[in-house]
Coordinates of C-alpha atoms in Angstrom, one line a residue:
M1 CA -10.2 102.1 25.0
V2 CA -12.5 100.8 22.4
G3 CA -15.5 102.3 20.6
A4 CA -17.9 100.5 17.9
V5 CA -20.3 102.0 15.4
L6 CA -22.7 99.5 13.4
V7 CA -23.8 100.6 10.0
R8 CA -26.7 99.4 8.0
G9 CA -27.9 100.6 4.6
G10 CA -25.9 103.8 5.4
R11 CA -27.4 104.7 8.5
V12 CA -26.0 104.3 12.2
V13 CA -28.1 101.9 13.7
G14 CA -25.9 101.4 16.9
T15 CA -23.2 102.8 18.9
G16 CA -21.0 101.7 21.9
Y17 CA -18.0 102.1 23.9
H18 CA -16.2 100.4 26.9
T19 CA -16.7 102.4 29.9
R20 CA -14.6 100.4 32.6
A21 CA -13.1 96.8 33.5
G22 CA -15.8 94.5 33.7
A23 CA -18.4 96.7 31.9
P24 CA -19.8 95.2 28.6
H25 CA -17.6 95.6 25.7
A26 CA -18.1 98.5 23.1
E27 CA -19.5 96.0 20.5
V28 CA -22.1 94.3 22.9
V29 CA -23.4 97.8 23.7
A30 CA -23.9 98.7 20.2
L31 CA -25.0 95.3 19.3
E32 CA -27.8 96.0 22.2
Q33 CA -28.6 99.6 21.1
A34 CA -29.2 98.2 17.5
G35 CA -31.3 95.2 18.1
R36 CA -32.4 93.4 15.4
R37 CA -31.3 96.4 13.1
A38 CA -27.8 94.5 13.5
R39 CA -28.4 91.6 10.9
G40 CA -26.9 92.5 8.0
A41 CA -24.8 95.4 9.6
R42 CA -21.3 96.5 9.2
L43 CA -19.6 96.9 12.5
Y44 CA -16.9 99.2 12.7
V45 CA -14.6 98.9 15.9
N46 CA -11.1 100.3 16.5
L47 CA -9.5 97.0 17.9
E48 CA -10.0 93.1 17.1
P49 CA -13.1 91.7 18.9
C50 CA -12.4 89.4 21.7
C51 CA -12.7 85.8 21.6
H52 CA -12.1 84.5 25.3
F53 CA -14.1 84.6 28.4
G54 CA -12.7 87.1 30.6
R55 CA -14.8 89.6 32.8
T56 CA -17.6 89.3 30.2
P57 CA -18.4 86.8 27.6
P58 CA -16.6 86.8 24.0
C59 CA -17.5 89.4 21.6
V60 CA -17.1 87.4 18.8
E61 CA -19.9 85.1 19.9
A62 CA -22.4 88.0 20.4
I63 CA -21.2 89.8 16.8
V64 CA -21.9 86.3 15.1
A65 CA -25.5 85.7 17.1
A66 CA -26.4 89.2 16.0
G67 CA -26.1 88.5 12.2
V68 CA -23.5 91.1 11.5
R69 CA -22.3 90.7 8.2
E70 CA -18.8 92.4 8.4
V71 CA -16.5 93.5 10.9
V72 CA -14.1 96.5 9.9
A73 CA -11.4 96.7 12.6
C74 CA -8.3 99.1 12.7
M75 CA -5.9 96.8 14.3
R76 CA -5.1 93.2 15.9
D77 CA -5.4 93.0 19.4
P78 CA -1.7 91.8 20.8
D79 CA -3.3 90.2 23.9
P80 CA -1.9 86.5 23.8
R81 CA -5.5 85.5 24.4
V82 CA -6.7 87.2 21.1
N83 CA -4.0 88.2 18.6
G84 CA -6.0 87.3 15.6
K85 CA -8.0 84.8 17.0
G86 CA -10.9 86.8 17.0
F87 CA -10.8 87.6 13.2
R88 CA -10.3 83.9 12.4
A89 CA -13.2 83.0 14.5
L90 CA -15.5 85.2 12.8
R91 CA -14.3 84.3 9.4
R92 CA -14.8 80.7 10.4
A93 CA -18.7 81.9 11.1
G94 CA -18.9 83.6 7.8
V95 CA -18.6 87.1 8.8
G96 CA -16.3 89.2 6.5
V97 CA -13.4 91.1 7.9
R98 CA -11.3 93.6 7.1
V99 CA -8.4 95.0 9.3
G100 CA -6.1 98.3 8.5
P101 CA -8.1 101.5 8.4
L102 CA -6.3 104.2 10.6
P103 CA -4.2 101.8 12.5
E104 CA -1.9 104.6 13.9
E105 CA -4.4 106.5 15.4
A106 CA -5.8 103.6 16.8
G107 CA -2.5 102.4 18.1
R108 CA -1.9 105.9 19.8
L109 CA -5.5 105.7 21.7
N110 CA -4.4 102.4 23.2
E111 CA -0.6 103.1 23.5
R112 CA -0.3 102.3 27.0
F113 CA -2.4 99.0 27.0
L114 CA -0.5 97.7 23.7
R115 CA 2.9 98.5 25.1
Y116 CA 2.3 96.1 27.9
A117 CA 0.5 93.6 26.0
R118 CA 3.4 93.2 23.7
S119 CA 6.4 93.5 26.2
G120 CA 5.0 92.8 29.8
V121 CA 6.6 96.0 30.7
P122 CA 4.6 98.9 31.9
F123 CA 4.0 102.1 29.4
V124 CA 6.3 105.0 31.1
T125 CA 5.8 108.7 31.1
L126 CA 8.4 110.8 32.6
K127 CA 6.9 114.0 33.9
V128 CA 9.1 117.0 35.5
G129 CA 8.1 120.6 36.5
M130 CA 11.0 122.7 35.9
S131 CA 12.4 126.1 35.3
L132 CA 13.2 127.7 31.8
D133 CA 16.9 126.5 32.1
G134 CA 15.7 123.0 33.1
R135 CA 16.4 123.0 36.7
I136 CA 14.0 121.5 39.4
A137 CA 15.6 123.0 42.4
T138 CA 17.8 126.0 43.2
R139 CA 21.2 125.5 44.5
G140 CA 19.9 125.4 47.9
G141 CA 17.7 122.6 47.3
E142 CA 14.4 124.8 47.4
S143 CA 11.7 123.4 44.9
R144 CA 8.3 124.7 45.9
W145 CA 7.1 125.6 43.8
I146 CA 8.6 126.2 40.5
T147 CA 5.4 125.4 38.4
S148 CA 2.2 127.0 38.7
A149 CA -1.0 125.6 40.9
R150 CA -2.8 125.2 37.7
A151 CA 0.3 123.0 36.3
R152 CA 0.4 121.2 39.4
A153 CA -3.2 120.5 39.4
E154 CA -3.0 119.4 36.1
A155 CA -0.2 116.8 37.1
R156 CA -2.5 115.2 39.8
G157 CA -4.6 114.2 36.8
L158 CA -1.9 112.9 35.0
R159 CA -1.4 110.5 37.8
A160 CA -4.9 109.4 37.6
R161 CA -4.3 108.1 34.1
H162 CA -1.8 106.0 35.3
D163 CA -1.8 102.4 37.4
A164 CA 1.4 103.7 39.4
V165 CA 3.5 106.7 40.4
L166 CA 7.4 106.3 40.8
V167 CA 9.9 108.5 42.4
G168 CA 13.3 108.2 44.1
V169 CA 13.9 107.9 47.8
N170 CA 15.8 111.6 47.6
T171 CA 12.5 112.9 46.2
V172 CA 10.7 111.3 49.4
L173 CA 13.8 113.1 51.7
A174 CA 13.6 116.2 50.1
D175 CA 9.8 116.9 49.4
D176 CA 7.9 114.5 51.6
P177 CA 5.1 114.2 48.6
R178 CA 1.8 112.4 48.8
L179 CA 2.1 111.6 45.3
A180 CA -2.0 111.5 45.5
A181 CA -4.0 111.7 42.2
S182 CA -7.0 113.4 41.2
E183 CA -10.5 111.9 40.0
G184 CA -10.7 109.5 42.8
R185 CA -8.0 107.5 41.5
R186 CA -5.5 105.7 43.8
P187 CA -2.5 104.7 41.7
V188 CA 0.3 102.3 43.3
R189 CA 3.1 104.8 44.6
V190 CA 6.4 103.1 44.2
V191 CA 9.9 104.4 46.0
L192 CA 13.4 103.1 44.5
D193 CA 15.0 102.9 47.6
A194 CA 18.2 100.6 47.7
R195 CA 19.0 101.5 51.3
L196 CA 15.6 101.6 52.9
R197 CA 15.9 105.4 53.9
T198 CA 12.4 106.0 53.3
P199 CA 11.1 107.4 56.6
P200 CA 8.2 105.4 58.0
A201 CA 6.5 108.9 58.9
A202 CA 6.7 109.9 55.3
R203 CA 3.6 111.2 53.9
L204 CA 3.1 108.7 51.5
L205 CA 2.8 106.0 54.0
R206 CA 0.5 108.2 56.4
D207 CA -1.9 109.3 53.7
G208 CA -4.9 107.1 54.2
A209 CA -6.7 108.6 50.8
G210 CA -3.6 107.4 48.6
G211 CA -3.2 104.0 47.1
E212 CA -0.4 100.8 47.8
T213 CA 3.0 101.9 48.6
L214 CA 5.6 99.7 47.0
V215 CA 9.3 100.3 48.1
L216 CA 11.7 98.4 45.8
T217 CA 15.0 97.6 47.3
R218 CA 18.2 95.7 46.8
P219 CA 18.6 92.1 48.1
G220 CA 20.6 92.4 51.5
A221 CA 19.0 95.6 52.8
S222 CA 18.5 96.4 56.4
A223 CA 16.0 93.9 57.8
A224 CA 15.0 96.3 60.8
R225 CA 14.4 99.1 58.2
R226 CA 12.3 96.7 56.1
R227 CA 10.1 95.9 59.4
R228 CA 9.6 99.6 60.4
L229 CA 8.5 100.1 57.0
E230 CA 6.1 97.3 56.8
A231 CA 4.7 98.1 60.1
A232 CA 3.9 101.8 58.5
G233 CA 1.8 100.0 55.9
A234 CA 4.5 99.8 52.8
L235 CA 4.9 96.6 50.9
V236 CA 8.9 96.1 50.4
V237 CA 10.4 94.1 47.4
E238 CA 13.7 93.0 46.7
V239 CA 15.0 93.7 42.9
P240 CA 18.2 93.0 41.8
A241 CA 20.6 96.1 42.0
R242 CA 23.7 97.4 40.3
G243 CA 26.4 99.5 42.2
G244 CA 24.2 100.0 45.0
R245 CA 21.2 101.4 42.8
I246 CA 17.7 99.9 41.6
E247 CA 18.1 100.4 38.0
L248 CA 14.9 101.5 36.6
P249 CA 14.6 98.6 33.6
R250 CA 14.7 95.9 36.5
A251 CA 12.3 97.8 38.6
L252 CA 9.8 98.1 35.6
A253 CA 10.1 94.7 34.9
E254 CA 9.2 93.8 38.4
L255 CA 6.1 96.4 38.2
G256 CA 5.0 94.6 34.8
R257 CA 5.1 91.2 36.6
R258 CA 2.6 92.6 39.1
G259 CA 0.1 93.5 36.4
I260 CA 1.2 97.1 36.7
T261 CA 0.5 98.6 33.0
S262 CA 1.3 102.2 32.9
V263 CA 3.7 104.0 35.2
L264 CA 4.2 107.8 35.5
V265 CA 8.0 108.6 36.5
E266 CA 8.2 111.7 38.5
G267 CA 11.6 111.8 39.9
G268 CA 13.9 113.3 41.1
S269 CA 16.8 113.9 39.1
E270 CA 18.7 111.1 39.0
V271 CA 15.8 108.9 38.5
L272 CA 14.7 110.6 35.1
G273 CA 18.3 110.8 34.0
S274 CA 18.6 107.1 34.7
A275 CA 15.5 106.4 32.4
L276 CA 17.1 108.6 29.6
D277 CA 20.5 106.5 30.1
H278 CA 18.7 103.4 29.8
G279 CA 16.4 104.0 27.2
V280 CA 13.3 103.7 29.2
G281 CA 10.2 105.7 28.6
D282 CA 7.6 106.3 25.9
R283 CA 6.3 109.9 26.8
A284 CA 7.6 112.9 28.2
V285 CA 5.4 115.7 29.7
L286 CA 7.6 118.8 30.4
Y287 CA 6.0 121.6 32.5
V288 CA 7.7 124.8 31.9
A289 CA 7.9 127.8 34.2
G290 CA 8.8 131.0 32.9
T291 CA 11.5 131.3 35.5
I292 CA 15.5 131.0 35.0
L293 CA 17.2 129.8 38.1
G294 CA 20.6 129.8 37.0
G295 CA 24.1 128.5 38.7
R296 CA 25.8 125.3 38.1
A297 CA 24.8 123.7 41.2
A298 CA 21.2 124.1 40.9
R299 CA 19.5 120.8 40.3
P300 CA 18.9 119.5 36.5
A301 CA 15.8 117.9 35.5
F302 CA 17.7 115.1 34.1
G303 CA 20.6 114.0 35.6
G304 CA 22.5 110.7 35.4
L305 CA 25.5 110.4 32.8
G306 CA 23.9 112.3 29.9
A307 CA 24.7 112.3 25.9
R308 CA 28.3 112.6 25.2
R309 CA 27.7 113.5 21.6
L310 CA 24.4 115.2 20.1
R311 CA 23.7 112.2 18.0
Q312 CA 23.3 110.2 21.4
A313 CA 20.4 112.9 22.4
V314 CA 16.8 111.8 23.2
R315 CA 14.5 113.6 21.0
L316 CA 10.7 114.3 21.4
K317 CA 8.5 113.3 18.5
D318 CA 5.1 114.3 17.8
L319 CA 6.1 117.2 20.0
S320 CA 3.2 119.4 21.2
V321 CA 3.4 122.8 23.2
R322 CA 0.4 124.7 25.0
R323 CA -0.3 127.0 27.9
V324 CA -1.3 125.7 31.2
G325 CA -1.9 129.1 33.3
P326 CA 1.3 131.1 33.3
D327 CA 3.6 127.8 32.2
F328 CA 4.0 126.2 29.0
V329 CA 3.4 122.0 28.6
F330 CA 6.1 120.2 26.2
E331 CA 4.4 116.9 25.4
G332 CA 5.8 114.3 22.8
R333 CA 6.8 110.6 22.4
L334 CA 10.2 109.8 23.5
A335 CA 12.7 108.8 20.4
F336 CA 16.2 107.0 21.6
P337 CA 19.1 106.9 19.7
R338 CA 20.0 103.2 18.1
G339 CA 23.1 101.5 17.7
P340 CA 26.0 100.4 20.0
G341 CA 26.1 101.8 23.4
A342 CA 22.7 103.7 22.7
A343 CA 21.1 102.0 25.9
R344 CA 23.9 103.7 28.3
R345 CA 24.4 106.6 26.1
S346 CA 27.9 107.9 27.6
A347 CA 29.3 104.6 28.5

């Protein structure tokens, strides 16, 4: 997400933003709008201009050709194809470069892209709809619906902002979800299924409006079940398992290798709990209904091992709270404890 503004003589002479992959970059749009007024102007942009041929020509060449005298950028682009090379190319061409204003704001704007570019692992959002006492199902297993229709509609929009939506096989068996997004997006639907228990007739395989369905399983899983799922349209991929379970960090590494840059983890309880136990996740979005289910047997939103001590608790930083219909939404950045054993907090 990149925007650019050209200023000459204290007046804005061109603006632009990157609308979609393959479309002209923000700098080029601003330069075209400015025309001859770009000569001698200062270009403000939130990310380092690119210097390589991709789906579009290098922005650096367009900036130099237009006669821009200085570029002010919020931050370096960590993409290995850029990563300071754009700034160096501009300086070699005689264009002034300043880096650094509003770097935190720029980082938040592109937090998903930056996470993937720096690590090769997707940006992860943990999403859950739960009761006021942190439950996602009654002791009898009933879960439809704890949160309101408005909250669920917003959650579908959240799916549309991610490359993939991930659940565990128990969620598929209990709820038979479609995992469809709003706004015409078709994120990849990912199921963690060590024993290939996903039914070939599951809605996420039958729903033609959805995106590709990827089932991650352990090596040596049933060949017959694999054939049935593949015949139903699933792509079945083996990833290393531990104790008969698909560990979330290994699943995310596989998704990263496939070019998936952001993942919305929707559950169930054990998958969400595993994320916390392994220190996996960048943001959390919690939809909380004003309902108390009670009972020790009611299913918690976050299963797994959990924290043994309070200092091992995961916290939400930059926490915001707002209303959506009758429900509340808690959203923030996940801050995991540091130190020995932090990744498996109750080991």
